[in-house]
GROMACS .gro file of C-alpha atoms in nm:
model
  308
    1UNK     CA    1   8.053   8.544  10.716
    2UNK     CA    2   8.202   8.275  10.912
    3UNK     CA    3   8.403   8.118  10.589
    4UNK     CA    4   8.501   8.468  10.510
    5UNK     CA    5   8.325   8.528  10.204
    6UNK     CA    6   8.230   8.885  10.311
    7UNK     CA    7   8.067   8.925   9.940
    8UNK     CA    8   7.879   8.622   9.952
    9UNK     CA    9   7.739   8.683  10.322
   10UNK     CA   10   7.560   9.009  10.207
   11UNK     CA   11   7.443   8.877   9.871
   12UNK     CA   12   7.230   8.591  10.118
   13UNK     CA   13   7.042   8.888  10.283
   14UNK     CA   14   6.935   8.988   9.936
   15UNK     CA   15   6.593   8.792   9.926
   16UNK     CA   16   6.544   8.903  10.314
   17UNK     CA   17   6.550   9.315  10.204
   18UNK     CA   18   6.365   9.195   9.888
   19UNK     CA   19   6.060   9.427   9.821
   20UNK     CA   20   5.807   9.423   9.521
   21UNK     CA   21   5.539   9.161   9.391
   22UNK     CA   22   5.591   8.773   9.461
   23UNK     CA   23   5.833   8.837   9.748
   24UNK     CA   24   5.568   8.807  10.056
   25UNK     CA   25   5.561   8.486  10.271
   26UNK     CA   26   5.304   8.364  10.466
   27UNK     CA   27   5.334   8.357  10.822
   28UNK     CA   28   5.071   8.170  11.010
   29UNK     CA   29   4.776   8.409  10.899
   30UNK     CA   30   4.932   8.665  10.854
   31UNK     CA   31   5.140   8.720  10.515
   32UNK     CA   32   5.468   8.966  10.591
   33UNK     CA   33   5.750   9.049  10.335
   34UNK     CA   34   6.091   8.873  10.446
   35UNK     CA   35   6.229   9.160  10.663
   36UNK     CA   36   5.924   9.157  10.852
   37UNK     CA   37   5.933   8.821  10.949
   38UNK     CA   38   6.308   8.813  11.035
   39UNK     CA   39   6.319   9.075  11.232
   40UNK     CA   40   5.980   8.983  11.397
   41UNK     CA   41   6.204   8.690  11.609
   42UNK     CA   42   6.462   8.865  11.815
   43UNK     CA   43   6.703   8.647  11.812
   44UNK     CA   44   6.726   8.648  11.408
   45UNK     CA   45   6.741   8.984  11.374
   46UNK     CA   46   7.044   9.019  11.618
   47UNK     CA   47   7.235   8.747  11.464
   48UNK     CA   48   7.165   8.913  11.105
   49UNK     CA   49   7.239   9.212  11.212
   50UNK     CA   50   7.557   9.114  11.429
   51UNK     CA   51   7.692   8.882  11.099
   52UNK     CA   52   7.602   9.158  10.865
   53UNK     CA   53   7.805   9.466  11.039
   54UNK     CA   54   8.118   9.175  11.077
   55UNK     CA   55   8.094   9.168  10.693
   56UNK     CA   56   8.075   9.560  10.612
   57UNK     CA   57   8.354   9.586  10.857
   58UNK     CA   58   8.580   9.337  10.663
   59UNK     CA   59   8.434   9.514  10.334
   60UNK     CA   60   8.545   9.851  10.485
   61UNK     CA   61   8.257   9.968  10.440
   62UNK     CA   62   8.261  10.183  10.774
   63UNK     CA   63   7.962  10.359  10.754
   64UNK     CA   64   7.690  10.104  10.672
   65UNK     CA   65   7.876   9.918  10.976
   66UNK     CA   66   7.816  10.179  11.241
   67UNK     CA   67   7.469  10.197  11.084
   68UNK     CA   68   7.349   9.856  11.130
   69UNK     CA   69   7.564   9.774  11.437
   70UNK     CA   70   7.462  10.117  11.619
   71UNK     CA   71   7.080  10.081  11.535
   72UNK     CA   72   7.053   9.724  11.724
   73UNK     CA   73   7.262   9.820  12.004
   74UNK     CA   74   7.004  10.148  12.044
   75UNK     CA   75   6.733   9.887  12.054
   76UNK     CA   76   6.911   9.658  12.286
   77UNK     CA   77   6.996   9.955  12.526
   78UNK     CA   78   6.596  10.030  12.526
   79UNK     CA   79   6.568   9.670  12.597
   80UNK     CA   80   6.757   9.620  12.843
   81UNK     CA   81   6.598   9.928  13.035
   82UNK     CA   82   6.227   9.810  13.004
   83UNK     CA   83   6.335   9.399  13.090
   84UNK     CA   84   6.202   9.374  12.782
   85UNK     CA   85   6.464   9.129  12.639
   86UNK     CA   86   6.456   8.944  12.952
   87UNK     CA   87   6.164   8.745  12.891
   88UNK     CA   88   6.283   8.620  12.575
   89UNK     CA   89   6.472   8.271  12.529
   90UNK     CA   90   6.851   8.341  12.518
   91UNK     CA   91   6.846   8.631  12.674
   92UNK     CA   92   7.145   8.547  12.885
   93UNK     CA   93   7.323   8.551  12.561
   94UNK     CA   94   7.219   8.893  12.438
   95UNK     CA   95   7.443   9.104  12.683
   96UNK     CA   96   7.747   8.912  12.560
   97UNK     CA   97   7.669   8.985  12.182
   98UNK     CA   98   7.598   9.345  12.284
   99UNK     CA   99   7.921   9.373  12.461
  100UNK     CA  100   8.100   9.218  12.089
  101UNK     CA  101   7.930   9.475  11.903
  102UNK     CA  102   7.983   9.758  12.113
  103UNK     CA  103   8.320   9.656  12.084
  104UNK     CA  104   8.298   9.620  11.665
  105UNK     CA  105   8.172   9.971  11.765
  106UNK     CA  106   8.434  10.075  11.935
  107UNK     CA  107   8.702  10.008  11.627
  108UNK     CA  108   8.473  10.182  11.366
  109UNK     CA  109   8.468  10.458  11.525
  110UNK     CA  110   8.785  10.493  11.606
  111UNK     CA  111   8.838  10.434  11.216
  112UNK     CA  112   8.599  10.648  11.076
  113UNK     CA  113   8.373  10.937  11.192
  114UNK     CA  114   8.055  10.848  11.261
  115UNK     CA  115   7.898  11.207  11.392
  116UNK     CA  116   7.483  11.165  11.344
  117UNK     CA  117   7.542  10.731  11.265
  118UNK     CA  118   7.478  10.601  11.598
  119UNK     CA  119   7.295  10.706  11.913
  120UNK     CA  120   7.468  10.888  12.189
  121UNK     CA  121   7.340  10.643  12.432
  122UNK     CA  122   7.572  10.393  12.213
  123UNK     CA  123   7.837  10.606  12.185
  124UNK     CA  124   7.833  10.684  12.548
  125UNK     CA  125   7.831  10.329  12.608
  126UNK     CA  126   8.122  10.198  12.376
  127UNK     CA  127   8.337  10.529  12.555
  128UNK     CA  128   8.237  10.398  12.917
  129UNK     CA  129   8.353  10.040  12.816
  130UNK     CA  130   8.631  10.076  12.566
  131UNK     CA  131   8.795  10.396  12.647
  132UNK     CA  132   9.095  10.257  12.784
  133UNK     CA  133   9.150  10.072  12.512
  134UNK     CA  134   9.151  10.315  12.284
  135UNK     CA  135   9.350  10.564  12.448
  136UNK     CA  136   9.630  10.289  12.427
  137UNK     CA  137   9.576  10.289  12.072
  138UNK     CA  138   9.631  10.650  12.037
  139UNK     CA  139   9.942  10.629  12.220
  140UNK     CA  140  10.084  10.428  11.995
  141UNK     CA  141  10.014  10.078  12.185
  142UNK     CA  142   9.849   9.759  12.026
  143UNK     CA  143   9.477   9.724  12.062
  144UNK     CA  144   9.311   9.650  11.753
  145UNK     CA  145   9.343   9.291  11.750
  146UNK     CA  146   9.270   9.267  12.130
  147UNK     CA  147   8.893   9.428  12.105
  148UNK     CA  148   8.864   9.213  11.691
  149UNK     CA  149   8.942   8.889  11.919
  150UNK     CA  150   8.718   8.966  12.158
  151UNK     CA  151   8.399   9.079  11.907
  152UNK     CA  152   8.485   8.886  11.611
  153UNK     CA  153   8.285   8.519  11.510
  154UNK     CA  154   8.512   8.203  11.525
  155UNK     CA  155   8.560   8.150  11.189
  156UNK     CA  156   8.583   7.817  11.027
  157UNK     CA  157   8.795   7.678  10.709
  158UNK     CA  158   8.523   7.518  10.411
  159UNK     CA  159   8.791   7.259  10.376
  160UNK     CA  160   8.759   6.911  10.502
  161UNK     CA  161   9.035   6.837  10.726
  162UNK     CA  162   9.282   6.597  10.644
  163UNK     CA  163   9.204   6.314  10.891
  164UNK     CA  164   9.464   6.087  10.735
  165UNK     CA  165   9.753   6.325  10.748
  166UNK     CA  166   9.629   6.389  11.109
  167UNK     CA  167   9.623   6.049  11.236
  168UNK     CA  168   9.945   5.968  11.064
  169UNK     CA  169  10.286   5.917  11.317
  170UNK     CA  170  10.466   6.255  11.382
  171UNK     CA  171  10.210   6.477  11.252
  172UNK     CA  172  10.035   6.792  11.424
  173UNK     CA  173   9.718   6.770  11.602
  174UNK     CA  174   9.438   6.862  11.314
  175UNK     CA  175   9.310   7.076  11.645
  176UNK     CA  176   9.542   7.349  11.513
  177UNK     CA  177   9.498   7.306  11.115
  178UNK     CA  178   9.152   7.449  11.280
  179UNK     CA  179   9.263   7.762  11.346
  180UNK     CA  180   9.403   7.884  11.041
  181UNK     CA  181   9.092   8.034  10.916
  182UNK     CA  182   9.055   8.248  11.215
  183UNK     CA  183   9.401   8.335  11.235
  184UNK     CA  184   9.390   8.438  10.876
  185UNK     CA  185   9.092   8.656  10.925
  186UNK     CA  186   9.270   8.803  11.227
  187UNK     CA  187   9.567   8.889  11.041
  188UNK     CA  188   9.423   9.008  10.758
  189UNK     CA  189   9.242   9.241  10.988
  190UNK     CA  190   9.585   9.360  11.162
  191UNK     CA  191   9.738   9.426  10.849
  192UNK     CA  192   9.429   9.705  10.770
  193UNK     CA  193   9.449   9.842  11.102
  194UNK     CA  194   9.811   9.886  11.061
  195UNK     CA  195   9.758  10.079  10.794
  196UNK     CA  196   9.449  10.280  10.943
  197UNK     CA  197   9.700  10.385  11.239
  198UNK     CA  198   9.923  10.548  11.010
  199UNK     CA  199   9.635  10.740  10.817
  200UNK     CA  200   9.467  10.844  11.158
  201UNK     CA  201   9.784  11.031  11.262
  202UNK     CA  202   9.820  11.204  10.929
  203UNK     CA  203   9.449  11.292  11.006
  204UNK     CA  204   9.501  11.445  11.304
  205UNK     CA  205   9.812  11.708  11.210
  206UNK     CA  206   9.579  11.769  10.881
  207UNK     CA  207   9.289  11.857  11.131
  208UNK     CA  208   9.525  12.175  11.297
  209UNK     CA  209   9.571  12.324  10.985
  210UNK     CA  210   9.410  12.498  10.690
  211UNK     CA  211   9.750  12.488  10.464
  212UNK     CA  212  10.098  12.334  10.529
  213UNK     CA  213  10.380  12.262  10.315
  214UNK     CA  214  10.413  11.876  10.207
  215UNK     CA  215  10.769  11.910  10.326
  216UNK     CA  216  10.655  12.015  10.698
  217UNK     CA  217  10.350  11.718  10.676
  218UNK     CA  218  10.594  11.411  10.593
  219UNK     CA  219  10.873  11.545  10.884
  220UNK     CA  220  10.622  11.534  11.119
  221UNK     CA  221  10.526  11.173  11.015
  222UNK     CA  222  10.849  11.127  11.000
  223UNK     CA  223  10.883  11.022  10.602
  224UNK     CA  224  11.050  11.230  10.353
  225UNK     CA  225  10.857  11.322  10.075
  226UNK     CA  226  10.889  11.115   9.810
  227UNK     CA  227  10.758  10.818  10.052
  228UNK     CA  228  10.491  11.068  10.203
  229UNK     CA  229  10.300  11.118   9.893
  230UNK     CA  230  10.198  10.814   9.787
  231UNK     CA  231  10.004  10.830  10.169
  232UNK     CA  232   9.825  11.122  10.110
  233UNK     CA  233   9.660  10.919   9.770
  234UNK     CA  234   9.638  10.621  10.009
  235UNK     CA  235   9.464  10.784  10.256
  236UNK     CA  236   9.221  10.910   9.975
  237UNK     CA  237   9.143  10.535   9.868
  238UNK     CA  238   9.111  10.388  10.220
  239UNK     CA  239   8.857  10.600  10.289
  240UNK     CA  240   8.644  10.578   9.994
  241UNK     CA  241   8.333  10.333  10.004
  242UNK     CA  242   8.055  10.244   9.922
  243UNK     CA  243   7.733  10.361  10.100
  244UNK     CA  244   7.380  10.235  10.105
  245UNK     CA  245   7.175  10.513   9.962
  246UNK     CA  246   6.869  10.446  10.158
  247UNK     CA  247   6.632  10.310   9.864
  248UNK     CA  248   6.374  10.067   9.957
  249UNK     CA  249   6.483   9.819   9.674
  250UNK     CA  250   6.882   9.873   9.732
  251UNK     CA  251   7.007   9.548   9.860
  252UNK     CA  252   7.237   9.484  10.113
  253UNK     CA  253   7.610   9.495   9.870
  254UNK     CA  254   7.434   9.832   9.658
  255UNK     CA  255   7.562  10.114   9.734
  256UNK     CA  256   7.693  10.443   9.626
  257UNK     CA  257   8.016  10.594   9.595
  258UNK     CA  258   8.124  10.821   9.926
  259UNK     CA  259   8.349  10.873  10.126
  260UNK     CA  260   8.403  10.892  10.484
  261UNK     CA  261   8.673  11.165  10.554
  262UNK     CA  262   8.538  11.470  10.749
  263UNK     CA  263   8.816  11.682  10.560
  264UNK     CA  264   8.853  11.778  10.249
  265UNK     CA  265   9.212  11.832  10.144
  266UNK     CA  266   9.423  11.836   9.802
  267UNK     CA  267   9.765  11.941   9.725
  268UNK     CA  268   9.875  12.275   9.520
  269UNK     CA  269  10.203  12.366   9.457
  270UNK     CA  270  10.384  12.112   9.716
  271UNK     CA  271  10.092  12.242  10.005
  272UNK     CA  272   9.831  12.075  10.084
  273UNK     CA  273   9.491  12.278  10.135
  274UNK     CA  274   9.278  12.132  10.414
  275UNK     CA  275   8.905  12.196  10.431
  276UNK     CA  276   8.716  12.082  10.708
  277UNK     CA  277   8.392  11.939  10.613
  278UNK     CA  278   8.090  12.177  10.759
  279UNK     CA  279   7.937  12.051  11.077
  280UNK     CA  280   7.566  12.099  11.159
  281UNK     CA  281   7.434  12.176  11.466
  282UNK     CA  282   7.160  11.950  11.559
  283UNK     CA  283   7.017  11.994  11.905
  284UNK     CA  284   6.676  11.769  11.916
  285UNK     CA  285   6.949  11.482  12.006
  286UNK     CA  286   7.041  11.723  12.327
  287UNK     CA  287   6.650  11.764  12.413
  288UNK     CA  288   6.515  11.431  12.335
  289UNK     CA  289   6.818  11.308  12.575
  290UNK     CA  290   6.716  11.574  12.845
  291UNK     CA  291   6.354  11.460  12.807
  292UNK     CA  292   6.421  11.112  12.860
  293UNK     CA  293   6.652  11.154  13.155
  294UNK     CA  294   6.403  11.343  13.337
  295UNK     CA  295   6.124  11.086  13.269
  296UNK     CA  296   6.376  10.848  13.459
  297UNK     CA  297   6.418  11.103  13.772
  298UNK     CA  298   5.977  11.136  13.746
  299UNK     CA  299   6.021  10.788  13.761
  300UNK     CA  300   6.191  10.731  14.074
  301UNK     CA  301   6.052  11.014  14.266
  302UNK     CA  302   5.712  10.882  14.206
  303UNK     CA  303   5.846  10.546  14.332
  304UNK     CA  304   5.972  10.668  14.669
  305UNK     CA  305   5.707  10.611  14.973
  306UNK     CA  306   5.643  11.008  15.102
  307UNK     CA  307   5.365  10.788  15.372
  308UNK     CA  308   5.487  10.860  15.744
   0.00000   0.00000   0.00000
């Protein structure tokens, strides 16, 4: 992840989600299969998972990054709560990492919808601390590379420096030949986001209408037609990924197919027919939230001296 081999980052986790005969290790006494024991230390199991949602990010694979990303933040938040994570070593570096990937969070869902991929408690949380942020974004200010910089590992070059070139009269500091592979990685990451911008506006006049003439769609994204076309396939391709299916032997770069529009649209006869994609109403979320909040208020009633 850190040399920006995105590819190569997930295809190392491959004998950690290994399942089947020959793949358990022995762990003191006790013998565990390699997910078990990695995410049986703390501290592995948020750097994998921190490194691994960086990489589906970069991979755009959107989905499988809100996935990972949103289920150790929900653990985190519990965590945190209890003072669970408090007793561990590091734990004054946890709430930094957890700020980073709340912030990761913040720019995939902004990208993508994620309805039903993370917890509200997370989503609540990257809304309470990124909000601003990404209000400026939809108005059409920068903010994508201010919340990457912030979240994003420093990323190193596999190249050994040239010391000789570097030591040599009139030549710049090799300090700076340093930062090309994170500028890179930030650029190339700009350039995607630039394009993401674009597609999230033509998302959001798609999302008032059922039908509307591809004339009427490209004036208000101010294109003409011929140039507003090609978008509409973009937009298409952008958004199409690959998703884990869930399978207990899928590794981490398996996947299938998907996409991760919420509409459905297609064009016939120069307009373009817009179905939203059917939403299901879930309310044990609602309840198990109420439930929980009310244990908190039992919690602190019970705590408060009634003795005169």
């Amino acid at each position: 992840c850190l040399l920006g081999d995105y590819c190569a980052s997930l295809a190392a986790l491959s004998p950690v989600f290994a399942t089947g005969p020959g793949t358990s290790i022995e762990v003191g006494e006790e013998t565990k299969s390699p997910e078990e024991a990695v995410t049986g230390v703390f501290q592995a199991r948020l750097s994998l998972a921190y490194h691994c949602g960086v990489s589906y990010l970069m991979l755009r694979r959107y989905k499988d990054a809100a996935k990972v990303l949103g289920k150790i933040c929900s653990f985190m938040q519990r965590g945190f709560k209890t003072g669970q994570l408090r007793k561990l070593a590091g734990s004054d570096q946890f709430s930094k990492l957890y700020d980073r990937m709340t912030a990761l969070l913040a720019i995939i869902t902004h990208v993508c919808p994620t309805e039903g991929l993370i917890d509200d408690g997370v989503a609540r949380a990257v809304r309470d601390k990124h909000g601003h942020q990404l209000s400026k974004i939809e108005a059409g200010e920068e903010g994508y590379e201010d919340l990457f910089i912030f979240a994003c590992p420093k990323f190193v070059s596999p190249a050994v420096p040239d010391y000789g070139q570097a030591s040599s009269p009139g030549s710049s500091a090799s300090g700076s030949s340093g930062q090309d592979a994170y500028k890179l990685q930030v650029k190339q990451f700009m350039n995607e986001m630039s394009v993401q911008q674009t597609l999230r506006k033509l998302r959001s006049y798609m999302k008032l209408y059922t039908s509307i003439g591809v004339g009427k769609l490209a004036a208000f994204n101010d294109m003409g037609e011929d140039e507003f076309l090609p978008l509409l396939l973009c937009y298409k391709h952008k958004m199409r990924q690959l998703e884990q299916s869930g399978e207990a032997s899928a590794g981490p770069l398996d996947g299938k197919l998907g996409t991760a529009l919420d509409i459905h649209y297609y064009i016939s006869d120069d307009m373009v027919h817009v179905d939203e994609a059917e939403k299901q109403r879930r309310f044990e979320n609602y309840f198990m939230a109420q439930i929980a909040q009310n244990d908190e208020i039992l919690k602190d009633v019970e705590a408060i001296l009634t003795d005169v």
